[in-house]
Every structure is written in C-alpha cells, then in structure tokens.
Tab-separated table of C-alpha atoms in Angstrom:
chain	number	residue	atom	x	y	z
A	31	UNK	CA	74.539	96.006	88.647
A	32	UNK	CA	77.548	97.275	86.718
A	33	UNK	CA	78.653	100.801	87.402
A	34	UNK	CA	79.590	102.655	84.227
A	35	UNK	CA	79.915	106.198	85.553
A	36	UNK	CA	83.261	107.717	84.650
A	37	UNK	CA	85.002	110.482	86.558
A	38	UNK	CA	87.434	112.853	84.917
A	39	UNK	CA	90.302	110.391	85.239
A	40	UNK	CA	89.132	106.865	85.980
A	41	UNK	CA	86.045	104.630	86.182
A	42	UNK	CA	84.130	104.286	89.421
A	43	UNK	CA	84.468	100.515	89.157
A	44	UNK	CA	85.849	97.717	87.031
A	45	UNK	CA	84.079	94.510	86.035
A	46	UNK	CA	85.905	91.226	86.588
A	47	UNK	CA	85.086	88.770	83.800
A	48	UNK	CA	86.360	85.695	85.621
A	49	UNK	CA	87.726	83.072	83.253
A	50	UNK	CA	86.740	84.100	79.693
A	51	UNK	CA	85.451	81.167	77.679
A	52	UNK	CA	84.688	79.107	80.778
A	53	UNK	CA	81.937	81.223	82.321
A	54	UNK	CA	79.517	78.292	82.173
A	55	UNK	CA	81.931	76.291	84.337
A	56	UNK	CA	82.500	78.913	87.041
A	57	UNK	CA	80.458	76.998	89.634
A	58	UNK	CA	82.428	73.800	89.011
A	59	UNK	CA	85.766	75.613	88.918
A	60	UNK	CA	84.920	77.189	92.269
A	61	UNK	CA	84.920	73.761	93.975
A	62	UNK	CA	88.705	73.097	93.723
A	63	UNK	CA	89.388	76.797	94.302
A	64	UNK	CA	87.336	76.837	97.508
A	65	UNK	CA	88.882	73.547	98.646
A	66	UNK	CA	92.401	74.849	98.057
A	67	UNK	CA	91.635	78.092	99.911
A	68	UNK	CA	90.143	76.190	102.851
A	69	UNK	CA	93.238	73.969	103.049
A	70	UNK	CA	95.470	77.049	102.870
A	71	UNK	CA	93.595	78.738	105.729
A	72	UNK	CA	93.555	75.645	107.943
A	73	UNK	CA	97.147	74.651	107.222
A	74	UNK	CA	98.757	78.056	107.651
A	75	UNK	CA	96.700	78.969	110.722
A	76	UNK	CA	97.674	75.640	112.284
A	77	UNK	CA	101.354	76.317	111.568
A	78	UNK	CA	101.134	79.779	113.116
A	79	UNK	CA	99.317	78.458	116.187
A	80	UNK	CA	101.791	75.629	116.787
A	81	UNK	CA	104.852	77.846	116.348
A	82	UNK	CA	103.292	80.548	118.547
A	83	UNK	CA	102.447	78.330	121.526
A	84	UNK	CA	105.451	75.966	121.473
A	85	UNK	CA	108.586	77.673	122.818
A	86	UNK	CA	110.732	74.837	121.453
A	87	UNK	CA	109.851	76.009	117.933
A	88	UNK	CA	111.041	79.584	118.502
A	89	UNK	CA	114.120	78.886	116.406
A	90	UNK	CA	115.166	80.696	113.205
A	91	UNK	CA	113.906	77.964	110.850
A	92	UNK	CA	110.422	77.965	112.397
A	93	UNK	CA	110.251	81.733	112.764
A	94	UNK	CA	110.887	82.064	109.016
A	95	UNK	CA	108.255	79.370	108.451
A	96	UNK	CA	105.777	81.390	110.536
A	97	UNK	CA	106.515	84.462	108.382
A	98	UNK	CA	105.956	82.374	105.239
A	99	UNK	CA	102.634	81.091	106.621
A	100	UNK	CA	101.480	84.653	107.416
A	101	UNK	CA	102.429	85.812	103.910
A	102	UNK	CA	100.580	82.843	102.371
A	103	UNK	CA	97.443	83.703	104.334
A	104	UNK	CA	97.380	87.289	103.063
A	105	UNK	CA	98.399	86.299	99.517
A	106	UNK	CA	95.534	83.839	99.115
A	107	UNK	CA	93.015	86.017	101.001
A	108	UNK	CA	93.739	89.043	98.802
A	109	UNK	CA	92.016	87.388	95.820
A	110	UNK	CA	90.065	84.244	96.741
A	111	UNK	CA	87.088	85.759	98.646
A	112	UNK	CA	86.278	88.113	95.747
A	113	UNK	CA	86.947	85.351	93.228
A	114	UNK	CA	84.518	82.993	94.957
A	115	UNK	CA	81.901	85.773	95.143
A	116	UNK	CA	82.323	86.164	91.381
A	117	UNK	CA	81.923	82.423	90.757
A	118	UNK	CA	79.025	81.854	93.178
A	119	UNK	CA	77.015	85.091	93.126
A	120	UNK	CA	78.196	86.683	89.845
A	121	UNK	CA	79.468	89.623	91.876
A	122	UNK	CA	81.716	90.949	89.127
A	123	UNK	CA	81.999	94.589	90.120
A	124	UNK	CA	85.012	95.859	92.045
A	125	UNK	CA	85.551	99.520	92.913
A	126	UNK	CA	88.450	101.318	91.266
A	127	UNK	CA	90.317	101.919	94.521
A	128	UNK	CA	89.441	98.456	95.821
A	129	UNK	CA	90.995	97.099	92.637
A	130	UNK	CA	94.193	99.062	93.250
A	131	UNK	CA	94.341	97.881	96.878
A	132	UNK	CA	93.852	94.265	95.815
A	133	UNK	CA	96.598	94.633	93.209
A	134	UNK	CA	98.965	96.179	95.753
A	135	UNK	CA	98.453	93.390	98.306
A	136	UNK	CA	98.601	90.658	95.677
A	137	UNK	CA	101.903	91.714	94.136
A	138	UNK	CA	103.473	92.925	97.400
A	139	UNK	CA	102.891	89.646	99.201
A	140	UNK	CA	104.053	87.624	96.198
A	141	UNK	CA	107.343	89.536	96.459
A	142	UNK	CA	107.423	88.913	100.228
A	143	UNK	CA	106.933	85.187	99.635
A	144	UNK	CA	109.969	85.138	97.352
A	145	UNK	CA	111.948	87.003	100.024
A	146	UNK	CA	110.902	84.499	102.715
A	147	UNK	CA	112.052	81.579	100.561
A	148	UNK	CA	115.397	83.342	100.089
A	149	UNK	CA	115.673	83.927	103.860
A	150	UNK	CA	114.937	80.248	104.499
A	151	UNK	CA	117.656	79.281	102.014
A	152	UNK	CA	120.075	81.467	103.984
A	153	UNK	CA	118.914	79.726	107.174
A	154	UNK	CA	119.696	76.296	105.678
A	155	UNK	CA	123.082	77.561	104.410
A	156	UNK	CA	124.114	78.746	107.879
A	157	UNK	CA	122.752	75.598	109.576
A	158	UNK	CA	124.719	73.235	107.301
A	159	UNK	CA	127.792	75.220	106.261
A	160	UNK	CA	128.420	77.054	109.560
A	161	UNK	CA	126.617	74.983	112.199
A	162	UNK	CA	128.808	76.112	115.111
A	163	UNK	CA	127.884	79.754	114.456
A	164	UNK	CA	124.182	79.145	113.711
A	165	UNK	CA	122.774	80.685	116.898
A	166	UNK	CA	125.241	83.579	116.912
A	167	UNK	CA	124.560	84.515	113.276
A	168	UNK	CA	120.795	84.022	113.114
A	169	UNK	CA	119.811	85.957	116.208
A	170	UNK	CA	116.263	87.191	116.769
A	171	UNK	CA	117.228	90.828	116.009
A	172	UNK	CA	118.652	89.706	112.647
A	173	UNK	CA	115.532	87.662	111.891
A	174	UNK	CA	113.372	90.718	112.632
A	175	UNK	CA	115.578	92.844	110.353
A	176	UNK	CA	115.237	90.275	107.554
A	177	UNK	CA	111.448	90.332	107.957
A	178	UNK	CA	111.357	94.140	107.935
A	179	UNK	CA	113.629	94.206	104.870
A	180	UNK	CA	111.319	91.793	103.023
A	181	UNK	CA	108.286	93.985	103.772
A	182	UNK	CA	110.142	97.215	102.930
A	183	UNK	CA	111.388	95.876	99.588
A	184	UNK	CA	107.913	94.710	98.556
A	185	UNK	CA	106.146	97.913	99.625
A	186	UNK	CA	108.796	100.115	97.989
A	187	UNK	CA	108.575	98.280	94.671
A	188	UNK	CA	104.760	98.092	94.582
A	189	UNK	CA	103.771	101.521	95.955
A	190	UNK	CA	104.287	103.273	92.572
A	191	UNK	CA	101.791	100.986	90.779
A	192	UNK	CA	98.527	102.419	92.193
A	193	UNK	CA	99.716	105.987	91.560
A	194	UNK	CA	100.814	105.153	88.015
A	195	UNK	CA	97.443	103.552	87.230
A	196	UNK	CA	95.442	106.337	88.852
A	197	UNK	CA	96.709	108.918	86.348
A	198	UNK	CA	95.368	107.069	83.268
A	199	UNK	CA	92.105	107.500	81.407
A	200	UNK	CA	90.434	104.151	80.734
A	201	UNK	CA	88.892	104.353	77.262
A	202	UNK	CA	89.153	100.627	76.500
A	203	UNK	CA	86.186	99.857	78.749
A	204	UNK	CA	85.928	98.614	82.304
A	205	UNK	CA	85.911	94.835	81.762
A	206	UNK	CA	89.024	93.133	83.188
A	207	UNK	CA	89.574	89.762	81.509
A	208	UNK	CA	90.700	88.125	84.725
A	209	UNK	CA	89.466	86.826	88.098
A	210	UNK	CA	91.230	89.581	90.025
A	211	UNK	CA	92.967	92.916	89.483
A	212	UNK	CA	96.236	91.880	87.937
A	213	UNK	CA	98.522	94.769	86.961
A	214	UNK	CA	98.870	94.143	83.227
A	215	UNK	CA	95.189	93.230	82.833
A	216	UNK	CA	94.309	96.716	84.145
A	217	UNK	CA	97.005	98.444	82.072
A	218	UNK	CA	95.466	97.010	78.877
A	219	UNK	CA	92.334	99.072	79.523
A	220	UNK	CA	94.237	102.362	79.810
A	221	UNK	CA	94.632	104.972	77.104
A	222	UNK	CA	97.782	106.891	76.391
A	223	UNK	CA	101.394	105.884	76.754
A	224	UNK	CA	101.661	102.871	79.057
A	225	UNK	CA	105.219	101.894	78.146
A	226	UNK	CA	106.592	102.809	81.587
A	227	UNK	CA	104.038	100.569	83.324
A	228	UNK	CA	104.902	97.718	80.966
A	229	UNK	CA	108.643	98.112	81.481
A	230	UNK	CA	108.329	98.649	85.226
A	231	UNK	CA	106.158	95.550	85.680
A	232	UNK	CA	108.515	93.334	83.681
A	233	UNK	CA	111.623	94.816	85.340
A	234	UNK	CA	110.288	94.223	88.877
A	235	UNK	CA	109.225	90.664	88.037
A	236	UNK	CA	112.592	89.829	86.469
A	237	UNK	CA	114.503	91.533	89.286
A	238	UNK	CA	112.674	89.577	91.988
A	239	UNK	CA	112.607	86.168	90.307
A	240	UNK	CA	116.119	86.247	88.845
A	241	UNK	CA	117.858	87.839	91.850
A	242	UNK	CA	116.123	85.797	94.548
A	243	UNK	CA	116.348	82.544	92.621
A	244	UNK	CA	120.033	83.197	91.877
A	245	UNK	CA	120.846	83.573	95.571
A	246	UNK	CA	118.752	80.511	96.434
A	247	UNK	CA	120.671	78.444	93.869
A	248	UNK	CA	124.005	79.760	95.140
A	249	UNK	CA	123.008	78.828	98.702
A	250	UNK	CA	122.272	75.289	97.632
A	251	UNK	CA	125.521	75.009	95.693
A	252	UNK	CA	127.395	75.806	98.923
A	253	UNK	CA	125.123	73.471	100.874
A	254	UNK	CA	125.738	70.634	98.413
A	255	UNK	CA	129.490	71.175	98.632
A	256	UNK	CA	129.343	71.052	102.435
A	257	UNK	CA	127.104	67.949	102.465
A	258	UNK	CA	129.362	66.022	100.081
A	259	UNK	CA	132.325	66.648	102.382
A	260	UNK	CA	130.648	64.882	105.315
A	261	UNK	CA	132.255	61.633	106.407
A	262	UNK	CA	129.352	59.169	106.238
A	263	UNK	CA	126.401	58.687	103.864
A	264	UNK	CA	124.079	58.784	106.889
A	265	UNK	CA	125.354	62.261	107.826
A	266	UNK	CA	124.910	63.427	104.221
A	267	UNK	CA	121.359	62.110	104.123
A	268	UNK	CA	120.461	63.679	107.467
A	269	UNK	CA	121.953	67.067	106.558
A	270	UNK	CA	120.316	67.266	103.154
A	271	UNK	CA	117.061	65.882	104.583
A	272	UNK	CA	116.646	69.127	106.526
A	273	UNK	CA	116.444	70.956	103.171
A	274	UNK	CA	113.799	68.787	101.499
A	275	UNK	CA	110.823	70.800	102.779
A	276	UNK	CA	112.388	74.078	101.685
A	277	UNK	CA	113.209	72.709	98.227
A	278	UNK	CA	109.572	71.596	97.922
A	279	UNK	CA	108.364	75.091	98.853
A	280	UNK	CA	110.740	76.661	96.288
A	281	UNK	CA	109.464	74.352	93.537
A	282	UNK	CA	105.834	75.032	94.527
A	283	UNK	CA	106.360	78.797	94.232
A	284	UNK	CA	108.756	79.253	91.313
A	285	UNK	CA	107.611	76.464	88.967
A	286	UNK	CA	104.159	77.997	88.235
A	287	UNK	CA	105.802	81.432	87.869
A	288	UNK	CA	108.302	80.167	85.298
A	289	UNK	CA	105.705	78.091	83.405
A	290	UNK	CA	103.307	81.045	83.250
A	291	UNK	CA	106.080	83.374	82.063
A	292	UNK	CA	107.193	80.939	79.345
A	293	UNK	CA	103.586	80.391	78.220
A	294	UNK	CA	103.031	84.146	77.840
A	295	UNK	CA	106.074	84.473	75.594
A	296	UNK	CA	106.176	81.188	73.688
A	297	UNK	CA	102.533	80.107	73.420
A	298	UNK	CA	100.897	83.439	72.646
A	299	UNK	CA	98.128	81.778	70.627
A	300	UNK	CA	97.030	79.734	73.640
A	301	UNK	CA	93.457	80.378	74.777
A	302	UNK	CA	93.233	83.179	77.388
A	303	UNK	CA	91.637	80.890	79.970
A	304	UNK	CA	94.816	78.758	80.016
A	305	UNK	CA	96.904	81.767	81.104
A	306	UNK	CA	94.309	82.796	83.700
A	307	UNK	CA	94.092	79.278	85.157
A	308	UNK	CA	97.901	79.191	85.389
A	309	UNK	CA	97.900	82.564	87.168
A	310	UNK	CA	95.300	81.303	89.637
A	311	UNK	CA	97.280	78.108	90.177
A	312	UNK	CA	100.338	80.231	91.000
A	313	UNK	CA	98.358	82.090	93.697
A	314	UNK	CA	96.622	79.044	95.186
A	315	UNK	CA	99.149	76.233	95.001
A	316	UNK	CA	101.985	77.496	97.273
A	317	UNK	CA	99.712	78.603	100.181
A	318	UNK	CA	97.925	75.251	100.003
A	319	UNK	CA	100.941	72.919	99.771
A	320	UNK	CA	103.495	74.695	101.980
A	321	UNK	CA	101.840	73.609	105.271
A	322	UNK	CA	101.461	70.080	103.885
A	323	UNK	CA	105.117	69.934	102.825
A	324	UNK	CA	106.399	71.147	106.190
A	325	UNK	CA	103.840	69.126	108.135
A	326	UNK	CA	104.819	65.879	106.433
A	327	UNK	CA	108.587	66.338	106.093
A	328	UNK	CA	109.429	68.216	109.311
A	329	UNK	CA	109.393	65.887	112.323
A	330	UNK	CA	108.894	68.613	114.936
A	331	UNK	CA	105.906	70.123	113.102
A	332	UNK	CA	104.406	66.703	112.406
A	333	UNK	CA	104.641	65.671	116.069
A	334	UNK	CA	103.048	68.925	117.278
A	335	UNK	CA	100.167	68.635	114.785
A	336	UNK	CA	99.491	65.019	115.762
A	337	UNK	CA	99.716	65.959	119.441
A	338	UNK	CA	97.255	68.818	118.927
A	339	UNK	CA	94.619	66.565	117.351
A	340	UNK	CA	95.221	63.690	119.777
A	341	UNK	CA	94.623	66.048	122.709
A	342	UNK	CA	91.365	67.160	121.125
A	343	UNK	CA	90.282	63.520	120.713
A	344	UNK	CA	91.095	62.738	124.362
A	345	UNK	CA	89.102	65.771	125.552
A	346	UNK	CA	86.208	64.721	123.335
A	347	UNK	CA	86.095	61.300	124.990
C-alpha cells in the first residue's frame, strides 16, 4: 500500500518505480541482478576471510584490498536488497528517512571506493618506484590514516545532502523514477529553488572523479617510467604484472561512471530505462568483478582460495 500522507515539509514515504518502461520484465531482470549480488557477497566475504586469517597477507596491498572488499559489500548491500524486494514482491514504498539513509550510504561508499582505488595506485607506485622504502613508507599507521581519510572525505561531502533534501516541499509527487534513492531523482520531485543541490551534486561528482582519476593516471605515468627503465623484459613484465589487477578494478569502476555521465549529456533523448540500467550496472559490476579480478590475477589470493576449498573437500571425504 502506498503512503500518500504529507507532513508540513516532506512526504512520509516515496514510491520507487523500478525501471520505467520495463516493469513487465522486472522478474527477469532480477535474475542477473540477484546473481551479481550473490557473487559480490561470496567473493568479497571470501577475500575478507582469507586476508583476515592469513598473516602472510597482512601487507599494505592486501590491507587496501580488504578495505575495497568491505566498501564493495556495503555499496552493493545499500541498494540490492530493496531493489530485489521491488522486483520480486512489488514492494515499492520506501520511507522518507530510509530513502535519505540509503542515498547517504550509496553515495558515501561510492566515494570511498574511488578513494580506495587511489590508495591502491599509491601502493603500486611505492612498490615499483621506491621498492627499498616500501615497508618504511606504507606502515600500518599510515594505512589506517589513509582509510580514516577516505571515510572522513566521503562522510563530509555527503552529510549535507540529507539536510538539504529535508528542507524541501515535494509537490511533484512521490514517485521516484528509479530502483533506489538516487540524489538527482529525488531532487526532481522537490519544489522551489534546487539549483544548489544540482550544482553541489555535479561539483562533488566532478571533484571526486577528476581528482582521483588524475592522481591514479599520474601514478601510472611514474610507474610506466620506472618499469621501462628496468634492465630486462622479464623484469618489466613482472613489475607491471603486479598492476594488472588494480588496472582491471579501475576500469571496472570508472568506465561505467564515464559512460553513464556521457550518456546523460550527449544522448538525452535515450529512453530512461537505458540510463537506469547503466546506473545499476555501475553499482553492481565493480563489487562483482573485483574479487574475480584479484582472485584470478593475484597468485597469493588464488592459492589461498584454492587451498580453502581443497581443505573443505578433504574434510568432506
């Protein structure tokens, strides 16, 4: 049942419309969504478990990977359970404050993911460009400070959003044309002057993507210079091979973001469900593929995963 009661400032609840134009396919669309979420849960929990129990993996690279896995778990879990309830049970209603909380977690942890990828780029830069100082530069206190800084930046940037949205009247209805509470989808329902919300949302997105991606690219320029100065092709291949997993994670995160941004500005006449599917892909794809990328390309992770399952098989026999 949809709640339409309105308080003096905001609705009691919003109604999530899912994917407009594809409502008749919600059940079928839920199958790949549920599969991707299941893979994300299994993969990231496995990474966290392996890194937690194996002291040999308590190195900077794997500690950053554990942070990335934790962020991916929260990022996907902030939207997928409600989304699947919408697809399976037509549970479209979401409370006003629940919507704001979902929005806060969604955008905050997306910012944290970008920060973790930047931290991992710094890790690869130190490992390849200053290998003799690796353990003295990337100490555990510094890693903790980097993690705290990533959380602080995200929370600081996203805390204003719920308070900004709470002050609006919502005279455009309560139906959000999306699968979850995305900032701009909620702003479109508000009355009054929303220019600050529009500018703030775009400014934060541009600041995070451009700044973080710029530093990631700079890190890899220095890494490439250092790799090309190595004496043998084998050494070059081995050094750059340690970066392949991280490059894959960067592409998995930033490519959907860039494509979605370009589509919003260039292909404005595109059907709304295309934009919504792209937004969902951006939320689901990185948490699903990051454990696969690191599990396949990182020897230490691959060996621990295989060892974990082999031990289970032996016990089963």
